[in-house]
Coordinates of C-alpha atoms and ligand atoms in Angstrom, one line a residue:
M1 CA -0.1 0.1 0.1
D2 CA 1.3 3.3 -0.4
F3 CA 1.2 6.4 2.1
V4 CA -1.9 7.7 0.6
E5 CA -4.1 4.5 0.5
Q6 CA -2.1 4.1 4.3
L7 CA -3.1 7.0 5.4
K8 CA -6.5 6.4 3.9
S9 CA -7.9 3.3 5.5
S10 CA -6.0 4.6 9.1
I11 CA -8.4 7.0 9.6
D12 CA -12.6 7.2 9.2
I13 CA -14.6 10.1 6.5
V14 CA -17.0 10.4 8.6
K15 CA -15.0 11.4 12.1
V16 CA -13.2 14.3 10.0
I17 CA -15.7 15.3 8.1
G18 CA -17.7 15.4 12.0
E19 CA -15.4 18.0 13.3
Y20 CA -16.4 20.5 10.0
V21 CA -19.7 19.8 9.7
R22 CA -22.4 18.5 11.8
L23 CA -23.9 14.8 10.7
R24 CA -26.6 13.1 11.8
K25 CA -26.5 10.0 11.1
V26 CA -29.5 8.0 8.7
G27 CA -31.4 5.2 10.4
S28 CA -29.4 2.2 10.8
T29 CA -27.2 2.9 8.1
G30 CA -23.6 4.2 7.4
R31 CA -25.0 7.5 6.0
F32 CA -24.8 10.7 7.1
T33 CA -25.6 13.5 6.4
G34 CA -25.7 17.4 7.0
L35 CA -25.3 20.9 5.6
C36 CA -22.8 20.8 2.4
P37 CA -19.8 23.3 4.1
F38 CA -19.5 23.5 -0.3
H39 CA -22.9 25.9 -1.1
Q40 CA -25.0 28.3 1.3
E41 CA -28.3 25.6 1.3
K42 CA -30.6 24.9 4.3
T43 CA -31.5 21.5 3.8
A44 CA -29.2 19.0 4.2
S45 CA -28.0 17.0 1.2
F46 CA -24.7 16.9 2.0
N47 CA -24.1 12.5 2.4
V48 CA -21.0 10.8 3.9
Y49 CA -20.8 7.1 3.4
Q50 CA -18.9 5.4 5.6
S51 CA -18.9 2.6 4.1
R52 CA -17.4 3.6 0.6
Q53 CA -15.7 6.4 2.8
F54 CA -16.5 9.1 0.7
Y55 CA -18.9 12.0 0.4
K56 CA -21.3 13.8 -2.0
C57 CA -23.9 16.9 -1.8
F58 CA -26.5 16.0 -4.3
G59 CA -27.8 19.6 -3.8
C60 CA -24.2 20.9 -5.4
G61 CA -22.8 18.0 -6.7
V62 CA -19.3 17.9 -5.1
G63 CA -18.3 14.6 -3.7
G64 CA -14.7 12.9 -3.2
D65 CA -12.4 11.3 -0.3
V66 CA -12.0 12.4 3.1
L67 CA -8.0 14.3 1.9
K68 CA -10.8 16.2 -1.3
F69 CA -12.5 17.6 1.3
V70 CA -10.0 18.9 3.7
M71 CA -8.3 20.3 0.6
E72 CA -11.5 22.2 -0.3
V73 CA -13.2 22.8 3.0
D74 CA -9.7 24.0 4.9
G75 CA -8.4 25.6 1.5
L76 CA -5.3 23.3 0.9
T77 CA -3.2 21.4 -1.2
F78 CA -2.8 17.9 -1.2
P79 CA 1.0 17.6 0.2
E80 CA -0.5 19.5 3.0
T81 CA -3.8 17.6 3.2
L82 CA -1.8 14.3 3.6
K83 CA 0.7 15.7 6.3
L84 CA -2.0 17.4 8.1
L85 CA -4.1 14.1 8.6
A86 CA -1.1 12.8 9.1
E87 CA 0.2 15.2 11.9
R88 CA -3.1 14.8 13.7
N89 CA -3.5 11.0 13.6
G90 CA 0.7 10.1 13.9
I91 CA 1.4 8.4 11.3
P92 CA 4.9 9.0 10.2
M93 CA 5.5 11.3 7.1
P94 CA 7.4 9.3 4.2
K95 CA 10.3 11.8 3.4
R96 CA 9.3 11.8 0.1
A97 CA 6.5 13.3 0.4
E98 CA 7.7 16.9 1.7
Y99 CA 5.7 19.5 0.2
A100 CA 6.2 19.7 -4.2
D101 CA 4.2 22.9 -5.8
P102 CA 5.5 26.1 -5.1
E103 CA 2.5 27.4 -3.5
S104 CA 1.9 24.4 -1.0
K105 CA 6.2 25.5 -0.4
L106 CA 5.6 29.2 0.0
R107 CA 2.1 27.7 2.9
G108 CA 4.5 25.2 4.5
V109 CA 6.9 27.3 5.3
L110 CA 4.6 30.2 7.0
F111 CA 3.2 27.9 9.1
D112 CA 6.4 27.2 10.3
I113 CA 7.6 30.9 10.9
H114 CA 4.1 31.1 12.8
T115 CA 5.1 28.9 15.0
I116 CA 8.6 29.9 15.7
A117 CA 7.0 33.8 16.7
S118 CA 4.8 32.3 18.8
N119 CA 7.3 30.0 20.3
L120 CA 9.3 33.5 20.1
F121 CA 6.5 35.4 21.2
E122 CA 5.7 33.3 24.4
A123 CA 9.4 32.7 25.6
S124 CA 9.9 37.2 25.5
L125 CA 6.7 37.1 27.4
R126 CA 7.9 34.6 30.4
A127 CA 11.5 37.0 30.1
P128 CA 12.6 39.7 32.2
Q129 CA 12.0 42.0 29.2
G130 CA 8.6 41.1 29.5
V131 CA 7.9 42.7 33.2
E132 CA 5.7 45.2 31.7
A133 CA 3.9 42.3 29.4
R134 CA 2.7 40.9 32.8
A135 CA 2.4 43.5 34.6
Y136 CA 0.0 44.5 32.8
L137 CA -2.2 41.1 31.6
E138 CA -2.1 41.2 36.0
R139 CA -3.7 44.5 35.7
R140 CA -7.1 43.5 33.5
G141 CA -6.8 40.2 35.6
V142 CA -5.6 38.2 33.0
T143 CA -4.8 34.8 34.8
P144 CA -1.0 33.0 33.4
E145 CA -3.7 30.2 32.8
M146 CA -5.5 32.3 30.5
V147 CA -2.4 33.2 29.8
Q148 CA -1.4 29.3 28.9
T149 CA -3.9 28.5 27.5
F150 CA -4.7 31.3 25.0
E151 CA -0.8 31.6 23.9
L152 CA -0.1 34.9 24.2
G153 CA 3.5 36.1 24.1
F154 CA 5.2 39.4 23.9
S155 CA 7.5 41.0 20.8
E156 CA 10.0 43.1 22.4
S157 CA 10.4 46.4 21.4
S158 CA 13.9 46.3 20.2
G159 CA 12.7 45.3 16.6
Q160 CA 14.4 43.0 15.8
A161 CA 14.2 39.7 18.2
L162 CA 12.2 38.0 15.4
V163 CA 14.3 38.8 11.9
R164 CA 17.2 37.7 14.3
R165 CA 15.3 34.5 15.4
L166 CA 14.1 34.1 11.3
A167 CA 18.1 34.2 10.2
Q168 CA 18.7 31.4 12.0
E169 CA 16.8 29.5 10.0
R170 CA 17.2 28.5 6.5
F171 CA 14.1 31.0 5.3
T172 CA 14.8 33.3 2.1
P173 CA 13.7 36.6 2.7
E174 CA 11.7 36.5 0.3
Q175 CA 10.2 33.9 2.9
I176 CA 10.4 35.8 5.6
E177 CA 8.4 39.2 4.2
A178 CA 5.9 37.2 3.2
S179 CA 5.0 36.2 6.5
G180 CA 4.2 40.0 7.3
L181 CA 5.4 39.6 10.6
V182 CA 8.7 41.7 9.5
R183 CA 9.2 44.5 6.9
K184 CA 11.7 46.2 5.2
R185 CA 13.2 49.2 5.5
E186 CA 12.8 51.7 3.6
D187 CA 16.9 51.9 2.6
G188 CA 16.6 48.4 2.0
S189 CA 19.1 48.4 4.5
G190 CA 17.4 45.1 6.2
Y191 CA 14.8 44.1 8.3
F192 CA 12.7 44.5 11.5
D193 CA 9.7 43.0 13.0
A194 CA 6.6 44.0 12.2
F195 CA 5.2 43.5 15.9
R196 CA 7.2 45.7 18.9
G197 CA 6.3 46.3 22.4
R198 CA 3.4 44.7 22.0
L199 CA 0.9 42.0 23.9
M200 CA 0.8 39.1 21.7
F201 CA -2.4 37.5 20.5
P202 CA -1.9 34.4 18.3
I203 CA -4.8 33.8 15.7
H204 CA -5.1 30.1 14.2
N205 CA -7.1 28.3 11.3
E206 CA -9.7 25.7 12.1
S207 CA -7.0 23.0 11.8
G208 CA -5.2 25.1 14.7
K209 CA -2.0 26.0 13.6
V210 CA -0.9 29.9 14.1
I211 CA -1.6 31.6 10.8
A212 CA -1.3 35.7 12.4
F213 CA -1.5 37.3 15.2
G214 CA -3.3 40.7 16.6
G215 CA -1.0 42.6 18.8
R216 CA -2.4 45.6 21.7
A217 CA -0.2 48.0 22.4
M218 CA 0.0 48.6 26.4
R219 CA -0.1 52.0 26.3
E220 CA -3.0 54.6 26.9
G221 CA -2.9 56.0 23.2
D222 CA -1.2 54.4 21.6
Q223 CA -1.7 54.2 18.1
P224 CA -3.4 51.7 16.6
K225 CA -4.8 49.7 20.0
Y226 CA -4.4 46.4 17.8
L227 CA -2.0 46.1 15.1
N228 CA -3.4 43.0 12.9
S229 CA -1.1 40.6 10.4
P230 CA -2.1 41.6 6.2
E231 CA -3.5 38.7 4.5
T232 CA -0.9 36.7 3.5
P233 CA -1.0 33.0 1.3
I234 CA -1.9 31.3 5.3
Y235 CA -4.5 34.4 6.4
K236 CA -7.9 35.2 4.7
K237 CA -10.0 37.9 6.8
T238 CA -13.2 36.9 5.6
S239 CA -13.0 33.2 6.7
V240 CA -10.9 33.3 10.6
L241 CA -12.9 33.5 13.3
Y242 CA -10.4 33.8 16.7
N243 CA -10.4 31.4 18.7
L244 CA -12.7 28.7 16.6
H245 CA -10.7 26.4 16.7
R246 CA -11.0 25.9 20.4
A247 CA -14.3 26.4 20.5
R248 CA -15.7 24.3 17.4
D249 CA -16.1 21.3 19.3
S250 CA -18.6 22.8 22.1
M251 CA -20.5 24.9 19.5
R252 CA -21.9 21.8 18.2
R253 CA -22.1 19.8 20.8
L254 CA -24.3 22.4 22.2
N255 CA -25.5 23.4 18.7
R256 CA -24.8 27.2 19.8
A257 CA -21.6 29.9 19.7
V258 CA -21.6 33.2 20.8
L259 CA -19.9 35.9 18.5
V260 CA -18.4 38.4 19.8
E261 CA -15.9 41.4 18.5
G262 CA -13.1 41.4 20.4
Y263 CA -9.6 39.3 21.8
M264 CA -10.3 39.6 25.0
D265 CA -13.9 39.2 24.6
A266 CA -12.8 35.7 23.8
I267 CA -10.7 35.0 26.0
G268 CA -13.1 36.5 29.0
V269 CA -15.5 34.9 28.0
H270 CA -14.2 31.6 27.6
T271 CA -12.6 31.7 31.5
A272 CA -16.4 32.0 32.2
G273 CA -16.5 28.6 31.2
V274 CA -17.9 29.5 28.0
N275 CA -16.4 27.5 25.4
E276 CA -18.0 28.5 22.3
V277 CA -17.7 31.7 22.0
I278 CA -15.9 32.7 19.1
A279 CA -14.6 36.4 17.8
S280 CA -14.9 38.2 14.7
C281 CA -12.0 40.5 15.4
G282 CA -13.4 44.2 14.8
T283 CA -14.4 43.3 10.9
A284 CA -17.0 43.2 8.8
L285 CA -18.6 39.9 9.1
A286 CA -18.5 37.9 5.8
N287 CA -19.9 35.6 4.2
P288 CA -17.4 31.9 4.6
Q289 CA -17.8 33.6 8.0
V290 CA -21.2 33.1 8.9
R291 CA -20.9 29.9 7.1
T292 CA -18.4 28.7 9.2
I293 CA -20.3 29.2 12.0
H294 CA -23.2 27.2 11.1
R295 CA -21.4 24.3 9.8
H296 CA -20.4 24.0 13.5
A297 CA -23.8 25.2 15.0
D298 CA -27.5 26.7 14.4
T299 CA -27.9 29.1 16.9
V300 CA -25.7 31.8 17.3
I301 CA -25.9 34.3 20.1
V302 CA -24.2 37.8 19.3
N303 CA -22.4 39.8 22.0
F304 CA -20.5 43.0 20.4
D305 CA -19.8 45.9 22.0
P306 CA -23.4 47.8 24.0
D307 CA -21.2 51.0 22.1
G308 CA -22.3 52.9 18.8
A309 CA -20.3 51.1 16.9
G310 CA -21.0 47.4 18.6
A311 CA -24.7 48.0 17.6
N312 CA -24.3 48.7 14.3
A313 CA -21.4 46.1 13.6
A314 CA -24.4 43.8 15.3
E315 CA -27.6 44.8 13.2
R316 CA -24.5 44.9 10.0
A317 CA -24.4 40.9 10.7
I318 CA -27.6 39.7 11.5
P319 CA -29.1 39.3 8.4
F320 CA -25.6 37.6 7.0
F321 CA -27.2 34.7 9.9
I322 CA -30.7 35.0 9.0
E323 CA -29.6 34.5 5.3
E324 CA -28.4 31.7 6.3
G325 CA -31.1 30.0 8.1
M326 CA -29.8 30.0 11.3
H327 CA -31.4 31.4 14.5
V328 CA -30.0 34.5 16.0
R329 CA -30.3 36.0 19.7
V330 CA -28.1 39.8 21.0
L331 CA -27.5 39.7 24.5
A332 CA -27.1 43.7 24.7
L333 CA -24.8 43.8 28.0
D334 CA -25.6 46.7 30.6
G335 CA -23.7 49.5 32.2
G336 CA -21.9 49.6 28.9
L337 CA -19.2 46.3 29.6
D338 CA -18.1 44.6 27.0
P339 CA -18.3 40.8 27.3
D340 CA -14.6 41.0 29.2
A341 CA -15.4 43.8 31.2
Y342 CA -18.7 42.1 31.8
V343 CA -17.2 38.7 33.3
K344 CA -14.9 40.7 35.4
Q345 CA -16.9 43.2 36.3
N346 CA -19.8 40.7 37.8
G347 CA -18.5 37.0 37.1
A348 CA -18.3 34.1 35.1
E349 CA -22.4 33.4 37.0
A350 CA -24.1 36.5 36.3
Y351 CA -22.4 36.3 32.8
R352 CA -23.6 33.2 31.6
T353 CA -27.3 33.7 32.9
K354 CA -27.2 37.1 30.7
L355 CA -26.5 34.7 27.8
G356 CA -29.4 32.0 28.5
A357 CA -31.7 35.0 28.7
A358 CA -31.1 36.1 25.5
G359 CA -34.0 36.5 23.5
G360 CA -35.1 37.2 19.7
Y361 CA -32.9 39.3 17.1
F362 CA -36.0 41.1 16.4
Y363 CA -37.1 42.2 20.0
W364 CA -33.3 43.9 20.2
L365 CA -34.5 45.6 16.6
A366 CA -37.6 47.0 18.2
D367 CA -35.8 47.7 20.4
R368 CA -33.2 49.9 18.0
A369 CA -36.2 51.2 16.5
R370 CA -37.8 52.2 19.4
A371 CA -35.4 54.4 20.5
K372 CA -35.0 55.8 16.8
F373 CA -38.5 56.7 16.3
D374 CA -41.3 58.5 17.8
M375 CA -43.0 55.7 19.4
R376 CA -45.8 58.6 20.7
S377 CA -47.5 59.1 16.7
A378 CA -48.4 56.1 14.6
D379 CA -46.1 56.8 11.7
G380 CA -43.1 56.4 14.1
R381 CA -44.3 53.0 15.4
M382 CA -45.6 51.8 11.4
D383 CA -41.3 53.7 11.1
A384 CA -39.9 51.5 13.3
F385 CA -41.5 48.6 12.0
K386 CA -40.4 49.3 8.0
F387 CA -36.9 49.1 10.0
L388 CA -37.4 45.7 10.9
Q389 CA -38.7 45.1 7.8
P390 CA -35.4 43.7 5.9
A391 CA -34.2 41.4 8.8
I392 CA -38.1 40.1 9.4
Q393 CA -37.9 39.6 5.4
K394 CA -34.9 37.6 5.3
I395 CA -37.1 34.8 7.2
T396 CA -37.8 32.3 4.6
D397 CA -39.8 30.2 7.2
E398 CA -43.8 30.9 6.3
L399 CA -44.7 30.2 9.9
E400 CA -42.5 31.1 11.9
R401 CA -42.0 34.8 9.7
A402 CA -46.2 34.8 10.4
A403 CA -44.6 34.4 14.4
I404 CA -42.6 37.3 14.4
V405 CA -44.2 39.4 12.7
N406 CA -47.5 39.1 15.3
D407 CA -44.5 39.2 18.3
V408 CA -43.0 42.4 16.9
A409 CA -46.0 44.3 15.7
G410 CA -47.0 43.7 19.6
Y411 CA -44.6 44.9 21.0
L412 CA -44.4 47.6 18.5
G413 CA -48.3 48.7 19.3
V414 CA -49.3 48.7 15.9
D415 CA -51.8 47.1 14.0
A416 CA -50.8 43.3 13.1
S417 CA -53.6 43.3 10.9
L418 CA -51.9 46.2 8.1
V419 CA -48.6 44.7 9.0
L420 CA -49.3 41.2 8.2
E421 CA -50.9 42.5 4.7
R422 CA -47.5 44.6 4.1
F423 CA -45.2 41.7 4.7
R424 CA -47.8 38.7 2.5
K425 CA -46.8 40.8 0.0
S426 CA -42.7 41.7 0.5
A427 CA -43.2 37.9 1.4
N428 CA -44.1 37.5 -2.5
D429 CA -41.3 39.4 -3.7
R430 CA -38.8 38.2 -2.3
R431 CA -36.3 36.5 -3.8
P432 CA -36.4 32.9 -4.8
E433 CA -34.4 30.6 -3.6
A434 CA -31.3 29.6 -5.2
P435 CA -32.0 27.9 -8.5
R436 CA -32.5 23.7 -8.0
A437 CA -29.1 21.9 -9.4
E438 CA -29.2 19.1 -12.4
P439 CA -31.9 16.7 -12.3
R440 CA -30.2 13.5 -10.4
P441 CA -30.0 10.4 -13.0
Q442 CA -32.1 7.5 -12.6
I443 CA -30.1 4.1 -12.5
P444 CA -31.8 0.9 -13.4
A445 CA -32.1 -1.1 -9.6
L446 CA -30.9 -4.7 -11.4
E447 CA -27.1 -2.3 -12.1
R448 CA -27.3 -0.6 -8.8
I449 CA -27.8 -3.6 -6.8
L450 CA -25.1 -5.3 -9.2
L451 CA -22.6 -2.6 -8.6
N452 CA -23.1 -2.8 -5.4
A453 CA -22.3 -6.4 -4.9
L454 CA -19.7 -5.7 -6.4
I455 CA -18.2 -2.6 -5.0
S456 CA -18.5 -4.7 -1.2
S457 CA -18.3 -7.7 -1.7
E458 CA -15.1 -9.6 -2.8
E459 CA -17.2 -13.1 -2.5
A460 CA -18.9 -11.9 -4.7
R461 CA -16.5 -10.4 -7.4
V462 CA -15.4 -14.3 -7.3
E463 CA -19.0 -15.5 -8.3
I464 CA -20.6 -12.9 -10.4
L465 CA -18.1 -11.0 -11.9
P466 CA -16.5 -14.4 -14.2
R467 CA -20.0 -15.0 -15.9
L468 CA -21.1 -11.5 -16.2
A469 CA -20.1 -10.8 -19.3
D470 CA -19.6 -7.7 -21.9
S471 CA -22.4 -8.8 -23.8
L472 CA -24.9 -8.4 -21.0
T473 CA -23.6 -5.5 -19.1
A474 CA -23.5 -3.5 -23.1
N475 CA -27.1 -1.8 -22.5
F476 CA -26.6 -0.4 -19.4
T477 CA -26.6 2.9 -17.9
T478 CA -23.7 2.3 -16.3
R479 CA -22.1 0.3 -18.7
E480 CA -18.6 2.2 -18.6
I481 CA -18.8 1.5 -14.8
F482 CA -18.6 -2.3 -15.0
I483 CA -15.8 -1.9 -17.9
T484 CA -13.9 -0.6 -14.8
L485 CA -13.9 -2.3 -12.5
R486 CA -13.8 -4.7 -14.4
H487 CA -10.4 -4.0 -15.6
L488 CA -9.5 -2.7 -12.0
V489 CA -10.0 -6.3 -10.8
H490 CA -8.9 -7.9 -13.2
D491 CA -5.1 -5.8 -13.2
G492 CA -5.7 -7.3 -9.2
A493 CA -6.0 -3.5 -7.8
Q494 CA -8.9 -4.3 -5.7
P495 CA -7.0 -5.0 -2.3
D496 CA -7.7 -8.2 -0.1
D497 CA -5.7 -7.1 2.8
G498 CA -7.6 -4.9 5.7
P499 CA -11.0 -5.3 6.8
Q500 CA -14.5 -5.5 4.9
T501 CA -15.0 -1.7 4.7
S502 CA -11.5 -0.2 3.9
S503 CA -11.2 -2.7 1.4
S504 CA -14.2 -1.6 -0.2
A505 CA -14.1 1.7 0.3
A506 CA -10.8 1.7 -1.6
L507 CA -11.6 -1.2 -4.3
F508 CA -14.5 2.6 -4.3
S509 CA -11.7 4.8 -4.3
A510 CA -9.7 3.1 -7.5
V511 CA -13.2 2.9 -10.0
E512 CA -14.0 6.3 -8.9
T513 CA -11.0 8.3 -9.3
R514 CA -10.6 6.0 -12.9
L515 CA -14.0 7.9 -14.1
V516 CA -14.9 11.4 -15.5
G517 CA -18.1 13.7 -15.3
S518 CA -21.1 11.8 -15.7
N519 CA -19.9 8.3 -15.4
Q520 CA -18.6 9.7 -11.9
T521 CA -22.1 10.8 -11.3
L522 CA -23.7 8.0 -12.2
L523 CA -21.3 5.7 -9.4
H524 CA -21.8 8.4 -6.7
E525 CA -25.8 7.8 -7.5
V526 CA -25.8 3.8 -6.9
I527 CA -23.5 5.1 -4.0
A528 CA -26.4 7.1 -2.7
A529 CA -28.4 4.0 -3.3
D530 CA -26.7 1.1 -1.1
E531 CA -29.1 2.3 1.5
T532 CA -27.3 -0.4 3.7
G533 CA -24.5 0.9 3.7
D534 CA -23.0 -2.3 4.1
G535 CA -23.5 -4.6 1.0
S536 CA -24.3 -8.0 3.1
F537 CA -27.4 -8.1 2.6
S538 CA -26.6 -8.1 -1.3
L539 CA -25.3 -10.8 -2.8
E540 CA -28.4 -13.3 -2.5
Q541 CA -30.5 -10.4 -4.3
A542 CA -27.1 -9.3 -7.2
R543 CA -27.3 -13.5 -7.7
S544 CA -30.3 -13.5 -8.4
C545 CA -30.0 -10.3 -10.8
L546 CA -27.3 -12.3 -12.4
R547 CA -30.1 -14.6 -13.1
R548 CA -32.7 -12.2 -14.4
L549 CA -29.7 -11.1 -16.7
E550 CA -28.9 -14.1 -18.2
L551 CA -32.1 -15.3 -18.7
D552 CA -33.1 -12.0 -20.3
F553 CA -29.8 -12.9 -22.6
Q554 CA -31.0 -16.3 -23.6
K555 CA -35.0 -15.5 -24.4
R556 CA -33.3 -12.2 -26.8
Q557 CA -31.3 -15.2 -28.6
V558 CA -34.0 -17.3 -28.7
D559 CA -36.2 -14.9 -29.9
Q560 CA -33.3 -14.2 -32.7
L561 CA -33.0 -17.3 -33.4
R562 CA -36.5 -18.1 -34.0
T563 CA -36.7 -14.8 -36.7
R564 CA -33.3 -16.0 -38.4
V565 CA -35.2 -20.6 -38.8
R566 CA -38.3 -18.6 -40.3
T567 CA -36.0 -15.8 -42.6
A568 CA -34.2 -19.5 -44.0
E569 CA -37.7 -21.9 -44.5
R570 CA -39.2 -18.5 -46.1
E571 CA -35.9 -18.3 -48.0
G572 CA -35.7 -22.0 -49.0
R573 CA -32.4 -22.3 -47.2
V574 CA -33.6 -25.9 -46.0
E575 CA -29.5 -26.6 -44.4
E576 CA -29.6 -23.3 -42.7
A577 CA -33.2 -23.6 -40.8
L578 CA -32.3 -26.8 -39.5
G579 CA -28.9 -25.5 -37.8
F580 CA -31.0 -22.9 -36.0
M581 CA -33.5 -25.5 -35.7
A582 CA -30.8 -27.4 -33.5
E583 CA -29.3 -24.9 -32.3
L584 CA -32.8 -23.0 -31.4
S585 CA -33.9 -26.4 -29.3
R586 CA -30.5 -26.8 -27.4
L587 CA -31.2 -22.5 -26.4
E588 CA -34.4 -23.6 -25.0
R589 CA -33.9 -26.7 -23.6
E590 CA -31.2 -24.3 -21.4
L591 CA -33.1 -22.2 -20.8
R592 CA -36.1 -24.3 -19.3
V593 CA -33.4 -25.9 -16.5
A594 CA -32.6 -22.3 -15.8
K595 CA -35.8 -21.4 -15.1
G596 CA -36.2 -24.3 -13.1
G597 CA -33.1 -24.5 -11.9
Ligands
LIG601 P1 -11.7 46.8 21.1 O1 -11.3 48.4 21.6 O2 -13.3 47.0 21.6 O3 -10.7 46.2 22.1 O4 -12.0 46.4 19.8 P2 -11.4 44.8 23.1 O5 -11.3 43.7 22.5 O6 -12.4 45.4 24.1 O7 -9.4 44.8 23.2 P3 -9.6 45.7 25.0 O8 -10.1 45.0 25.7 O9 -9.4 47.1 24.8 O10 -7.9 45.3 25.2 C1 -13.1 45.3 19.2 C2 -11.3 44.1 18.1 O11 -11.4 45.9 17.8 C3 -10.1 44.9 16.5 C4 -9.5 44.0 17.7 O12 -9.6 42.3 17.1 C5 -10.6 43.8 18.9 O13 -10.5 43.3 19.4 N1 -9.5 45.9 16.3 C6 -10.0 47.0 17.3 C7 -8.4 45.7 15.7 O14 -8.6 45.1 14.5 N2 -7.8 47.3 15.4 C8 -8.1 47.9 16.6 O15 -7.1 49.8 17.0 C9 -8.7 47.8 17.5
LIG602 MN1 -13.7 45.7 23.4

């Protein structure tokens, strides 16, 4: 087995994908479904087939094995994916499988540089030069445990520490510059650290690798308050959420996320025992981030700073979540405190109570509207209602929308029937759902049963494949798949080591990679139709399918011969007619035996 096969056979696709997508087991089958991470959808059309170690989305058509999934969802190259999965599963990588293409190579180096930088910053915080930073943290109630958990660090003010540290490694100047952590002097005389004299917050990707930093100034008035890494080949701001790699398991378990604005908020809230907290880090929320949150949770509680900027950001974020089909609640803390300050001032328990009581977003929006408009006049109340309209219009579920309209109308003191009329109209204007996917191809049951049996079971391959001549499958929709399968098995490609599921998964994947276009899609449909997912039932069914095929074939031959006999007789070729008749009676005898048996 080569390394790729070995890696694939030692990890389970359900477990890996389950860390990125909430999967639900379908009945007692080996099939799991969830929301597709590759396109926006509200009902699950994304499937993972355990026995085939394969995923398929029938909404957008994507499908593949565990490697392809991780590549696409994490935006990694193939070698990076191998490395990541190998590391995570404690499987040693063979040397020659080093990063191959220049892009992966650079990204691999950037990951290394960030790990080195993070270690350096942590060490500096513990060292004598970190004394001011340690005092600052203590003043702000950040304990040594929190420092350790969040891998906080300090960038010393000389501006040479990281430059010097990186010079000890064999990185090229281009690589070091591409990290965004050092900058070139204007006069070209060398490099200096981008972060100087700052408290350092490492930012991780979903897999837990450091990909960027936020650095906070420690003196009042130092600008900017936070300096952040620029975008690099490993840091795309629109898809990163601070603390996601620590939060994602809790997010899936609790089916909710708490979204805060700042690094310090995430740390404070996490320390209050709310592990499902993530931070947007002051940037406007973007679709990839929203979709990432939704992969792990259906409910989001938005807990931004209570100032005007925070409220505006929350107001802008809400429609994104609604459009994504998520439940949105808003926590507005009293006393003008941001989440971190609230926890420090009132304690973890008080914060968690507040969180539990956070109301639906429309109440919060209604409060915003009340403050904006003159609620004493009927016009003002209607204006307040109009203010809410865009958000409510995005609710796709009609019953939910009607219920919310009713609630909000009551809350604002407007006539619900007036308002309902308005919403019925706007509901009709709502843009339609994303266009339906291509119609799925239909595959005859007989072909599905045979293919699933052949892929699942060695026994079926030994018994059935030799009898399944080309002439029997010539009219199949899935003819090409049978041909490919036959070639693979004939060439001895079917792995006969390992447990049943992994060998059938390997065979499946071998067939899959050898098919192109519509034939690949057909194979996906075949797999989707195997609801048992383990193929155990199907040998008996496959046998009877084969018998039926053979019978049909013989019947066709009999019919053909009868026609030939008649033609020969009509044309007076007696010899020939007699020959055909002898063959015909032999075939008919066989057919009777076959039918009886
Ligand atoms: P805040 O100003 O609310 O900071 O900005 P904070 O997180 O509460 O931090 P403390 O408590 O003052 O130390 C919220 C987030 O906005 C981003 C940072 O991600 C910050 O955590 N931000 C803020 C910047 O990127 N640059 C800035 O200059 C300020
Ligand atoms: Mn803040």
